[in-house]
């Protein structure tokens, strides 16, 4: 599929803490790139032909674009909130469409079956009614009023609770989850999925979190989130078709899929089709 509509977007290309003068070779939408520490101390990202790409550092990661971004990287206000622990989870390589990776993150119904006894458990399998909208002012997909019973909603959780959720899609390969913060009622834990599209069927996934949790060791926080995503990886790598279908007739949605339907509609509206399948084959 064409990548033209997506080249002006920002994408994660590495951890800010791991940039060095020697550089790290990777790829972005099929183009070889190199991420290194610039002479000014910032990140320097170069394309395959040596051209310097737009780059910035935010949310623990280096971000770059193959084109000319028309707006700054999306805001996550909680990243600057005092008292939060900012967690760089690392990277997981997944042989799937980058759009599939985001859509899976938005899926609530799989919790009891894929993340059994952690994010869900039988017989608590029903997805309650929730609200989904494309917020035109911000041009983002939002799902609100989501709730689900979880045996262990977070590493800091003590026993099962009914967890409140909000999902936000501010960019084609990024999603942000706001969920109940067990140690601090009234606040939201923030868990993100930043996806680097290496190719249409291959991606690096960079989870990142902003949490209120003063007790759990950092290693345990990272391990907990990595465990969740590794459980997802086998599902993602075996989905058929491999690319994300944007034709409404190719997969039959249910009530639990409302966020996915809105996400696909939003992608199609903008022509974000790198990693997508437009028509049935």
XYZ file of N, CA and C in Angstrom:
843
model
N 0.833 -1.198 0.000
C 0.000 0.000 0.000
C 0.871 1.253 0.000
N 0.284 2.353 -0.375
C 1.042 3.596 -0.406
C 1.419 4.049 0.993
N 2.584 4.657 1.096
C 3.004 5.198 2.381
C 2.925 6.717 2.378
N 2.494 7.310 1.242
C 2.578 8.756 1.083
C 1.833 9.519 2.167
N 0.642 9.060 2.539
C -0.152 9.783 3.528
C 0.441 9.682 4.925
N 1.351 8.737 5.136
C 1.887 8.514 6.475
C 3.315 9.021 6.666
N 3.974 9.475 5.602
C 5.387 9.827 5.766
C 5.585 11.097 6.584
N 4.554 11.940 6.693
C 4.691 13.173 7.467
C 4.385 12.982 8.951
N 4.097 11.751 9.363
C 3.811 11.473 10.771
C 5.109 11.202 11.535
N 5.021 11.329 12.870
C 6.142 11.013 13.756
C 6.089 9.535 14.154
N 7.267 8.900 14.244
C 7.345 7.493 14.634
C 8.478 7.286 15.633
N 8.299 6.375 16.597
C 9.394 6.057 17.518
C 10.453 5.244 16.780
N 11.716 5.561 17.036
C 12.792 4.833 16.348
C 13.868 4.349 17.320
N 13.644 4.514 18.621
C 14.614 4.018 19.595
C 14.431 4.683 20.940
N 15.089 4.135 21.946
C 15.067 4.718 23.284
C 16.043 5.888 23.351
N 15.598 6.970 23.945
C 16.474 8.132 24.088
C 17.693 7.792 24.941
N 17.514 6.925 25.918
C 18.601 6.578 26.834
C 19.687 5.742 26.168
N 19.405 5.181 25.000
C 20.365 4.286 24.352
C 21.034 4.903 23.127
N 20.763 6.161 22.853
C 21.430 6.772 21.707
C 22.896 7.028 22.060
N 23.776 6.804 21.096
C 25.201 7.045 21.311
C 25.837 7.496 20.003
N 27.105 7.848 20.081
C 27.792 8.399 18.915
C 28.017 7.354 17.830
N 28.015 6.074 18.195
C 28.236 5.019 17.203
C 27.016 4.798 16.315
N 25.848 5.134 16.825
C 24.631 5.011 16.034
C 24.010 3.626 16.098
N 22.729 3.584 15.786
C 21.972 2.329 15.741
C 21.243 2.270 14.414
N 21.459 1.197 13.681
C 20.813 1.044 12.379
C 19.459 0.364 12.559
N 18.464 0.912 11.919
C 17.126 0.343 11.968
C 16.427 0.702 10.656
N 15.111 0.714 10.648
C 14.375 1.031 9.423
C 13.085 1.745 9.779
N 12.561 2.470 8.812
C 11.284 3.156 8.978
C 10.537 3.087 7.654
N 9.431 2.345 7.664
C 8.595 2.186 6.479
C 9.413 1.728 5.269
N 10.288 0.757 5.516
C 11.065 0.165 4.446
C 12.353 0.883 4.104
N 12.588 2.045 4.697
C 13.808 2.799 4.403
C 14.822 2.619 5.528
N 16.067 2.256 5.206
C 17.095 2.157 6.248
C 17.352 3.529 6.875
N 17.456 3.566 8.197
C 17.783 4.811 8.887
C 18.826 4.508 9.960
N 19.462 5.561 10.443
C 20.421 5.414 11.532
C 20.112 6.456 12.599
N 20.087 6.012 13.850
C 19.799 6.882 14.988
C 21.072 7.004 15.810
N 21.513 8.230 16.043
C 22.737 8.421 16.804
C 22.639 9.662 17.683
N 23.622 9.815 18.550
C 23.732 10.997 19.391
C 24.375 12.105 18.581
N 23.670 13.225 18.441
C 24.210 14.343 17.683
C 25.261 15.107 18.464
N 26.008 15.938 17.764
C 27.063 16.718 18.411
C 26.512 17.684 19.450
N 25.251 18.078 19.283
C 24.641 19.004 20.235
C 23.986 18.292 21.413
N 24.122 16.960 21.459
C 23.536 16.195 22.552
C 22.135 15.704 22.276
N 21.527 16.163 21.198
C 20.205 15.694 20.819
C 20.322 14.468 19.911
N 19.205 13.978 19.463
C 19.213 12.829 18.563
C 19.389 13.297 17.126
N 20.148 12.530 16.370
C 20.308 12.782 14.939
C 19.894 11.520 14.199
N 18.941 11.658 13.296
C 18.440 10.520 12.531
C 18.676 10.806 11.057
N 19.311 9.863 10.375
C 19.591 10.037 8.953
C 18.939 8.920 8.154
N 18.499 9.262 6.943
C 17.887 8.291 6.054
C 18.923 7.515 5.271
N 18.437 6.617 4.422
C 19.328 5.754 3.670
C 20.256 6.494 2.729
N 19.840 7.666 2.278
C 20.676 8.451 1.364
C 21.504 9.504 2.093
N 21.536 9.415 3.424
C 22.328 10.346 4.209
C 21.612 11.619 4.607
N 20.387 11.815 4.137
C 19.669 13.047 4.489
C 19.274 13.029 5.960
N 19.323 14.186 6.573
C 18.956 14.316 7.983
C 17.438 14.432 8.087
N 16.845 13.588 8.918
C 15.392 13.553 9.066
C 14.953 14.405 10.256
N 13.727 14.931 10.207
C 13.184 15.597 11.395
C 13.201 14.631 12.577
N 13.639 15.101 13.734
C 13.738 14.227 14.904
C 13.495 15.026 16.172
N 13.018 14.339 17.198
C 12.835 14.951 18.510
C 12.904 13.858 19.564
N 13.023 14.259 20.814
C 13.049 13.325 21.934
C 11.872 13.638 22.842
N 11.041 12.630 23.104
C 9.882 12.816 23.978
C 9.422 11.457 24.473
N 8.911 11.427 25.684
C 8.361 10.212 26.284
C 9.380 9.068 26.274
N 10.635 9.412 26.557
C 11.677 8.407 26.678
C 12.179 7.839 25.368
N 11.692 8.368 24.240
C 12.039 7.800 22.943
C 12.525 8.871 21.968
N 13.271 8.416 20.982
C 13.615 9.252 19.837
C 12.515 9.066 18.799
N 12.041 10.184 18.248
C 10.996 10.164 17.230
C 11.549 10.766 15.948
N 11.116 10.225 14.818
C 11.585 10.735 13.534
C 10.468 10.641 12.505
N 10.663 11.349 11.407
C 9.698 11.333 10.306
C 10.456 11.284 8.990
N 9.919 10.552 8.031
C 10.514 10.495 6.693
C 10.126 11.704 5.850
N 9.117 12.440 6.313
C 8.618 13.563 5.523
C 8.790 14.887 6.230
N 7.731 15.680 6.190
C 7.734 17.019 6.770
C 6.530 17.139 7.699
N 6.694 16.803 8.983
C 5.548 16.831 9.907
C 4.888 18.209 9.940
N 3.575 18.196 9.846
C 2.820 19.446 9.818
C 2.373 19.894 11.206
N 2.670 19.090 12.217
C 2.305 19.450 13.588
C 3.281 18.781 14.546
N 3.385 19.311 15.764
C 4.287 18.694 16.744
C 3.794 17.304 17.133
N 4.664 16.549 17.781
C 4.264 15.261 18.325
C 3.114 15.469 19.311
N 2.170 14.549 19.318
C 0.992 14.654 20.183
C 1.397 14.804 21.655
N 0.541 15.460 22.411
C 0.818 15.732 23.823
C 0.291 14.612 24.716
N 1.056 14.297 25.746
C 0.606 13.443 26.848
C 0.888 14.238 28.122
N -0.059 15.032 28.596
C 0.197 15.913 29.745
C 0.692 15.175 30.982
N 0.253 13.935 31.161
C 0.651 13.170 32.350
C 2.157 12.924 32.399
N 2.828 13.015 31.256
C 4.276 12.797 31.227
C 5.019 13.845 32.043
N 4.395 14.998 32.246
C 5.029 16.088 32.987
C 4.422 16.274 34.378
N 3.590 15.331 34.797
C 2.922 15.452 36.089
C 3.853 14.996 37.207
N 4.091 15.828 38.210
C 4.993 15.451 39.303
C 4.533 14.175 40.006
N 5.483 13.360 40.389
C 5.183 12.153 41.147
C 5.011 10.902 40.323
N 4.899 11.045 39.017
C 4.747 9.855 38.179
C 6.109 9.226 37.888
N 6.103 7.905 37.798
C 7.291 7.181 37.352
C 7.159 6.930 35.858
N 8.166 7.321 35.119
C 8.165 7.160 33.672
C 8.965 5.908 33.337
N 8.309 4.956 32.683
C 8.879 3.625 32.506
C 9.114 3.335 31.026
N 10.378 3.206 30.648
C 10.730 2.741 29.306
C 10.719 1.215 29.337
N 9.751 0.609 28.684
C 9.574 -0.840 28.777
C 10.556 -1.593 27.877
N 11.051 -0.946 26.829
C 11.934 -1.631 25.892
C 11.231 -1.853 24.569
N 11.657 -2.860 23.833
C 11.114 -3.083 22.494
C 10.806 -4.557 22.289
N 9.729 -4.814 21.557
C 9.362 -6.168 21.143
C 9.155 -6.140 19.635
N 9.876 -6.986 18.918
C 9.686 -7.066 17.463
C 8.556 -8.042 17.160
N 7.658 -7.626 16.278
C 6.486 -8.434 15.965
C 6.334 -8.527 14.449
N 6.148 -9.735 13.962
C 5.941 -9.940 12.525
C 4.458 -9.764 12.204
N 4.054 -8.510 12.181
C 2.668 -8.188 11.849
C 2.609 -6.761 11.337
N 1.487 -6.401 10.773
C 1.265 -5.027 10.347
C 1.320 -4.098 11.554
N 1.972 -2.944 11.430
C 1.969 -1.993 12.551
C 0.562 -1.550 12.938
N -0.343 -1.507 11.966
C -1.721 -1.131 12.264
C -2.430 -2.243 13.034
N -2.096 -3.491 12.742
C -2.640 -4.621 13.495
C -2.215 -4.532 14.966
N -0.976 -4.136 15.201
C -0.478 -4.039 16.576
C -1.289 -3.023 17.374
N -1.591 -1.886 16.751
C -2.393 -0.866 17.433
C -3.807 -1.374 17.666
N -4.399 -1.982 16.650
C -5.768 -2.465 16.794
C -5.879 -3.499 17.914
N -4.904 -4.383 18.027
C -4.931 -5.383 19.090
C -4.905 -4.723 20.465
N -4.144 -3.638 20.585
C -4.063 -2.897 21.845
C -5.423 -2.316 22.228
N -6.247 -2.015 21.219
C -7.564 -1.430 21.458
C -8.625 -2.476 21.782
N -8.291 -3.747 21.622
C -9.263 -4.830 21.782
C -9.428 -5.198 23.253
N -10.641 -5.088 23.750
C -10.923 -5.391 25.152
C -11.324 -6.851 25.332
N -12.015 -7.401 24.359
C -12.645 -8.709 24.524
C -11.650 -9.847 24.720
N -10.392 -9.666 24.294
C -9.446 -10.780 24.377
C -8.816 -10.928 25.765
N -9.058 -9.994 26.674
C -8.405 -10.032 27.986
C -8.550 -11.376 28.712
N -9.777 -11.912 28.860
C -9.914 -13.149 29.643
C -9.275 -14.366 28.976
N -9.090 -14.310 27.674
C -8.651 -15.489 26.933
C -7.151 -15.484 26.630
N -6.563 -14.299 26.488
C -5.135 -14.195 26.188
C -4.334 -13.832 27.440
N -4.901 -12.976 28.284
C -4.216 -12.531 29.504
C -4.934 -13.095 30.732
N -5.186 -14.381 30.701
C -5.976 -15.054 31.728
C -5.370 -14.876 33.117
N -6.252 -14.499 34.064
C -5.906 -14.304 35.474
C -4.996 -13.102 35.715
N -4.827 -12.270 34.691
C -4.096 -11.013 34.870
C -5.029 -9.856 34.504
N -5.304 -9.712 33.207
C -6.195 -8.640 32.750
C -7.633 -9.096 32.582
N -7.888 -10.384 32.764
C -9.244 -10.897 32.627
C -9.317 -12.338 33.079
N -10.540 -12.822 33.261
C -10.735 -14.213 33.673
C -12.182 -14.596 33.435
N -12.395 -15.846 33.096
C -13.760 -16.350 33.005
C -14.322 -16.502 34.415
N -15.616 -16.255 34.630
C -16.668 -16.018 33.634
C -16.874 -14.542 33.297
N -15.938 -13.672 33.670
C -16.100 -12.225 33.440
C -15.650 -11.883 32.019
N -16.442 -12.281 31.030
C -16.028 -12.123 29.632
C -16.849 -11.100 28.857
N -17.943 -10.631 29.426
C -18.816 -9.723 28.677
C -18.243 -8.310 28.647
N -18.271 -7.704 27.464
C -17.856 -6.314 27.300
C -19.092 -5.431 27.439
N -19.085 -4.562 28.439
C -20.221 -3.672 28.672
C -20.250 -2.561 27.619
N -21.400 -1.907 27.508
C -21.525 -0.788 26.571
C -20.524 0.313 26.919
N -19.959 0.909 25.901
C -19.043 2.023 26.105
C -19.183 2.988 24.936
N -18.518 4.126 25.027
C -18.684 5.199 24.047
C -17.431 5.336 23.187
N -17.626 5.448 21.881
C -16.516 5.641 20.943
C -16.826 6.843 20.060
N -15.818 7.660 19.822
C -16.012 8.826 18.959
C -14.699 9.212 18.296
N -14.817 9.855 17.151
C -13.680 10.511 16.518
C -13.816 11.991 16.852
N -12.923 12.489 17.691
C -12.995 13.883 18.123
C -12.414 14.776 17.034
N -13.302 15.473 16.365
C -12.905 16.228 15.179
C -11.928 17.356 15.507
N -12.102 18.015 16.652
C -11.221 19.137 16.989
C -9.770 18.686 17.128
N -9.573 17.508 17.728
C -8.221 16.993 17.938
C -7.808 15.998 16.861
N -8.781 15.546 16.063
C -8.548 14.512 15.051
C -7.946 13.265 15.697
N -8.641 12.759 16.721
C -8.207 11.569 17.441
C -9.389 10.637 17.669
N -9.099 9.354 17.776
C -10.106 8.360 18.130
C -10.084 8.171 19.644
N -11.264 8.209 20.277
C -11.373 8.025 21.723
C -12.442 6.983 22.043
N -12.151 6.148 23.027
C -13.143 5.247 23.610
C -13.190 5.541 25.104
N -14.373 5.811 25.628
C -14.526 6.163 27.035
C -15.620 5.305 27.670
N -15.702 5.388 28.990
C -16.697 4.639 29.766
C -16.523 3.129 29.589
N -15.274 2.713 29.414
C -14.957 1.290 29.292
C -14.676 0.743 30.685
N -15.230 -0.415 30.994
C -14.921 -1.048 32.271
C -14.853 -2.560 32.101
N -13.946 -3.164 32.881
C -13.730 -4.599 32.752
C -13.158 -5.122 34.062
N -13.636 -6.294 34.479
C -13.092 -6.910 35.694
C -11.718 -7.498 35.389
N -10.746 -7.201 36.270
C -9.394 -7.706 36.069
C -8.829 -8.269 37.367
N -8.330 -9.505 37.330
C -7.725 -10.102 38.527
C -6.505 -9.335 39.027
N -5.700 -8.785 38.091
C -4.551 -7.963 38.476
C -4.394 -6.859 37.445
N -5.044 -5.744 37.696
C -5.089 -4.656 36.723
C -3.730 -4.009 36.505
N -2.892 -4.041 37.540
C -1.558 -3.453 37.449
C -0.662 -4.172 38.438
N 0.627 -3.951 38.324
C 1.556 -4.587 39.260
C 1.275 -4.145 40.686
N 0.757 -2.927 40.842
C 0.483 -2.380 42.172
C -0.865 -2.811 42.737
N -1.685 -3.497 41.929
C -3.033 -3.866 42.365
C -2.992 -5.000 43.383
N -3.869 -4.915 44.381
C -4.004 -5.956 45.392
C -5.353 -6.635 45.203
N -5.381 -7.720 44.443
C -6.631 -8.426 44.202
C -7.379 -7.870 43.008
N -8.473 -8.550 42.640
C -9.247 -8.177 41.467
C -10.072 -6.921 41.683
N -10.199 -6.117 40.630
C -11.016 -4.909 40.678
C -11.681 -4.714 39.316
N -12.779 -3.970 39.312
C -13.374 -3.536 38.049
C -12.632 -2.287 37.610
N -11.935 -2.396 36.503
C -11.035 -1.347 36.042
C -11.728 -0.440 35.042
N -11.564 0.861 35.220
C -12.079 1.846 34.277
C -11.001 2.133 33.230
N -11.422 2.257 31.990
C -10.495 2.446 30.885
C -10.915 3.620 30.015
N -9.929 4.263 29.397
C -10.146 5.138 28.247
C -9.039 4.831 27.243
N -9.396 4.793 25.981
C -8.421 4.588 24.915
C -8.371 5.828 24.031
N -7.174 6.123 23.564
C -6.973 7.289 22.702
C -5.997 6.924 21.583
N -6.348 7.266 20.351
C -5.451 7.059 19.208
C -5.134 8.430 18.619
N -3.935 8.976 18.909
C -3.581 10.301 18.411
C -2.784 10.282 17.112
N -2.338 9.093 16.691
C -1.507 8.954 15.493
C -1.719 7.543 14.950
N -1.446 7.314 13.671
C -1.801 6.021 13.075
C -1.145 4.810 13.717
N 0.064 4.959 14.269
C 0.719 3.800 14.874
C 0.992 3.999 16.363
N 0.168 4.794 17.013
C 0.324 5.008 18.453
C -1.032 4.972 19.142
N -1.052 4.400 20.336
C -2.279 4.390 21.125
C -1.932 4.609 22.590
N -2.845 5.259 23.298
C -2.646 5.583 24.708
C -3.823 5.027 25.498
N -3.513 4.303 26.556
C -4.523 3.739 27.443
C -4.466 4.456 28.785
N -5.622 4.936 29.235
C -5.763 5.508 30.569
C -6.597 4.516 31.378
N -6.080 4.087 32.523
C -6.815 3.089 33.302
C -6.726 3.398 34.792
N -7.640 2.790 35.537
C -7.701 2.970 36.979
C -6.320 2.835 37.608
N -5.984 3.776 38.479
C -4.705 3.752 39.191
C -4.955 3.197 40.595
N -4.640 1.922 40.849
C -4.996 1.300 42.140
C -4.506 2.058 43.375
N -3.252 2.542 43.426
C -2.817 3.211 44.655
C -3.277 4.655 44.788
N -3.834 5.233 43.720
C -4.242 6.634 43.792
C -5.574 6.826 43.065
N -6.691 6.525 43.725
C -8.008 6.726 43.111
C -8.188 8.182 42.670
N -8.819 8.353 41.536
C -9.010 9.692 40.996
C -7.982 10.061 39.950
N -6.893 9.296 39.874
C -5.886 9.500 38.840
C -5.945 8.337 37.850
N -5.288 8.516 36.722
C -5.203 7.477 35.702
C -3.760 7.014 35.554
N -3.562 5.707 35.490
C -2.295 5.191 34.986
C -2.299 5.372 33.472
N -1.151 5.669 32.905
C -1.036 5.873 31.461
C -0.103 4.815 30.886
N -0.621 4.041 29.959
C 0.156 2.991 29.299
C 0.049 3.222 27.797
N 1.176 3.326 27.140
C 1.150 3.642 25.717
C 1.745 2.513 24.883
N 1.358 2.516 23.631
C 1.939 1.621 22.641
C 2.428 2.485 21.487
N 3.743 2.630 21.394
C 4.358 3.366 20.297
C 4.901 2.336 19.306
N 4.431 2.366 18.078
C 4.794 1.336 17.100
C 5.628 1.940 15.974
N 6.778 1.347 15.745
C 7.674 1.741 14.658
C 7.439 0.816 13.469
N 6.886 1.319 12.367
C 6.657 0.460 11.196
C 7.957 0.221 10.434
N 8.525 -0.959 10.591
C 9.736 -1.308 9.853
C 9.391 -1.610 8.399
N 8.288 -2.325 8.217
C 7.755 -2.666 6.900
C 6.250 -2.819 7.067
N 5.548 -3.131 5.992
C 4.097 -3.264 6.101
C 3.692 -4.442 6.976
N 4.569 -5.434 7.095
C 4.234 -6.631 7.864
C 5.242 -6.906 8.974
N 5.948 -5.870 9.418
C 6.947 -6.031 10.475
C 7.056 -4.727 11.258
N 7.089 -4.835 12.582
C 7.170 -3.616 13.384
C 7.927 -3.859 14.683
N 8.475 -2.788 15.221
C 9.022 -2.772 16.569
C 8.030 -2.032 17.456
N 7.673 -2.646 18.565
C 6.695 -2.063 19.484
C 7.428 -1.581 20.730
N 7.219 -0.307 21.053
C 7.897 0.337 22.178
C 6.854 0.766 23.220
N 6.482 -0.085 24.172
C 5.559 0.355 25.226
C 6.248 1.353 26.165
N 5.446 2.239 26.726
C 5.956 3.248 27.666
C 4.845 3.561 28.657
N 5.204 3.845 29.903
C 4.189 4.055 30.932
C 4.520 5.273 31.789
N 3.466 5.907 32.298
C 3.581 6.990 33.276
C 2.646 6.627 34.427
N 3.222 6.190 35.546
C 2.449 5.571 36.618
C 2.646 6.280 37.950
N 1.648 6.136 38.814
C 1.810 6.455 40.225
C 2.029 5.131 40.954
N 3.267 4.810 41.233
C 3.611 3.569 41.926
C 5.002 3.751 42.512
N 5.048 4.035 43.805
C 6.324 4.315 44.460
C 6.985 3.073 45.042
N 6.296 1.933 44.994
C 6.786 0.764 45.712
C 7.352 -0.330 44.811
N 6.741 -0.557 43.658
C 7.167 -1.668 42.811
C 8.526 -1.378 42.184
N 9.474 -2.301 42.279
C 10.776 -2.094 41.621
C 10.606 -1.888 40.113
N 11.456 -1.064 39.542
C 11.363 -0.760 38.115
C 11.431 -2.030 37.267
N 12.288 -2.959 37.650
C 12.409 -4.211 36.894
C 11.090 -4.962 36.855
N 10.356 -4.960 37.969
C 9.070 -5.657 38.019
C 8.023 -4.955 37.160
N 8.042 -3.629 37.146
C 7.105 -2.892 36.291
C 7.340 -3.228 34.822
N 8.607 -3.255 34.430
C 8.948 -3.561 33.040
C 8.567 -4.997 32.701
N 8.887 -5.918 33.594
C 8.596 -7.333 33.338
C 7.096 -7.574 33.213
N 6.302 -6.923 34.060
C 4.848 -7.096 34.016
C 4.309 -6.687 32.649
N 4.732 -5.525 32.152
C 4.208 -5.048 30.874
C 4.742 -5.869 29.708
N 5.998 -6.289 29.786
C 6.542 -7.132 28.721
C 5.817 -8.472 28.658
N 5.466 -9.013 29.818
C 4.727 -10.276 29.855
C 3.401 -10.145 29.125
N 2.707 -9.037 29.365
C 1.419 -8.810 28.711
C 1.588 -8.774 27.197
N 2.583 -8.029 26.727
C 2.688 -7.882 25.280
C 3.209 -9.143 24.605
N 4.093 -9.873 25.256
C 4.568 -11.125 24.661
C 3.412 -12.110 24.501
N 2.449 -12.067 25.428
C 1.254 -12.903 25.271
C 0.475 -12.513 24.018
N 0.485 -11.233 23.687
C -0.214 -10.762 22.487
C 0.520 -11.135 21.204
N 1.835 -11.255 21.286
C 2.621 -11.405 20.059
C 2.228 -12.638 19.249
N 2.017 -13.762 19.917
C 1.675 -14.979 19.172
C 0.343 -14.826 18.447
N -0.587 -14.083 19.046
C -1.869 -13.832 18.390
C -1.662 -12.952 17.162
N -0.901 -11.887 17.336
C -0.676 -10.945 16.241
C 0.013 -11.608 15.056
N 0.975 -12.470 15.328
C 1.764 -13.049 14.247
C 1.025 -14.148 13.499
N -0.159 -14.511 13.979
C -0.923 -15.564 13.311
C -2.273 -15.083 12.784
N -2.488 -13.773 12.765
C -3.752 -13.256 12.259
C -3.798 -13.329 10.736
N -4.972 -13.635 10.219
C -5.204 -13.698 8.777
C -6.394 -12.801 8.447
N -6.250 -11.878 7.479
C -5.032 -11.560 6.729
C -4.014 -10.828 7.598
N -2.763 -10.843 7.162
C -1.710 -10.221 7.945
C -1.826 -8.716 8.010
N -2.250 -8.101 6.902
C -2.466 -6.656 6.891
C -3.837 -6.345 7.487
N -4.007 -5.131 7.972
C -5.267 -4.751 8.618
C -6.325 -4.439 7.566
N -7.435 -5.184 7.528
C -8.479 -4.917 6.534
C -9.202 -3.602 6.827
N -9.346 -2.775 5.808
C -10.111 -1.536 5.953
C -11.461 -1.618 5.252
N -11.694 -2.678 4.501
C -12.995 -2.911 3.877
C -13.944 -3.438 4.947
N -15.060 -2.751 5.237
C -15.956 -3.157 6.322
C -16.491 -4.574 6.179
N -16.522 -5.101 4.962
C -17.088 -6.426 4.757
C -16.119 -7.564 4.970
N -14.853 -7.258 5.245
C -13.852 -8.317 5.325
C -13.840 -9.029 6.672
N -14.228 -8.343 7.732
C -14.323 -8.957 9.051
C -15.617 -8.479 9.697
N -16.286 -9.357 10.425
C -17.579 -9.024 11.021
C -17.364 -8.493 12.435
N -17.641 -7.203 12.693
C -17.416 -6.644 14.023
C -18.544 -6.990 14.993
N -18.232 -6.959 16.287
C -19.222 -7.109 17.344
C -19.217 -5.837 18.180
N -20.056 -5.804 19.220
C -20.106 -4.620 20.075
C -18.742 -4.312 20.680
N -17.974 -5.362 20.976
C -16.657 -5.168 21.580
C -15.667 -4.527 20.617
N -16.013 -4.492 19.322
C -15.084 -3.996 18.303
C -15.339 -2.551 17.899
N -16.135 -1.816 18.658
C -16.496 -0.459 18.248
C -15.269 0.434 18.080
N -14.288 0.290 18.966
C -13.086 1.119 18.855
C -12.304 0.762 17.602
N -12.215 -0.522 17.311
C -11.528 -0.969 16.102
C -12.201 -0.427 14.853
N -13.525 -0.452 14.833
C -14.266 0.054 13.675
C -13.975 1.540 13.470
N -13.989 2.310 14.559
C -13.707 3.744 14.459
C -12.266 3.988 14.011
N -11.345 3.194 14.532
C -9.932 3.325 14.153
C -9.750 3.062 12.661
N -10.362 2.000 12.163
C -10.236 1.680 10.737
C -10.867 2.766 9.873
N -12.005 3.279 10.311
C -12.666 4.355 9.556
C -11.780 5.598 9.512
N -11.157 5.903 10.636
C -10.265 7.062 10.739
C -9.037 6.882 9.847
N -8.459 5.675 9.851
C -7.313 5.396 8.982
C -7.676 5.598 7.510
N -8.821 5.052 7.137
C -9.242 5.125 5.736
C -9.523 6.564 5.325
N -10.114 7.340 6.229
C -10.418 8.745 5.938
C -9.154 9.521 5.593
N -8.069 9.228 6.317
C -6.825 9.973 6.125
C -5.895 9.336 5.091
N -6.259 8.168 4.592
C -5.372 7.484 3.660
C -4.169 6.864 4.339
N -4.318 6.538 5.640
C -3.241 5.876 6.381
C -3.312 4.380 6.068
N -2.728 3.981 4.974
C -2.927 2.611 4.500
C -1.651 1.781 4.460
N -0.543 2.302 4.968
C 0.684 1.508 5.015
C 0.513 0.436 6.091
N 0.437 -0.819 5.662
C 0.146 -1.911 6.587
C -1.311 -2.321 6.572
N -2.074 -1.788 5.606
C -3.508 -2.088 5.519
C -3.829 -2.837 4.232
N -4.949 -3.543 4.261
C -5.503 -4.202 3.076
C -6.825 -3.522 2.768
N -6.926 -2.934 1.586
C -8.085 -2.097 1.274
C -9.278 -2.882 0.767
N -9.029 -3.954 0.024
C -10.135 -4.726 -0.545
C -9.905 -6.199 -0.264
N -10.990 -6.953 -0.242
C -10.901 -8.393 -0.003
C -10.144 -9.065 -1.136
N -9.366 -10.083 -0.778
C -8.592 -10.818 -1.776
C -8.944 -12.295 -1.729
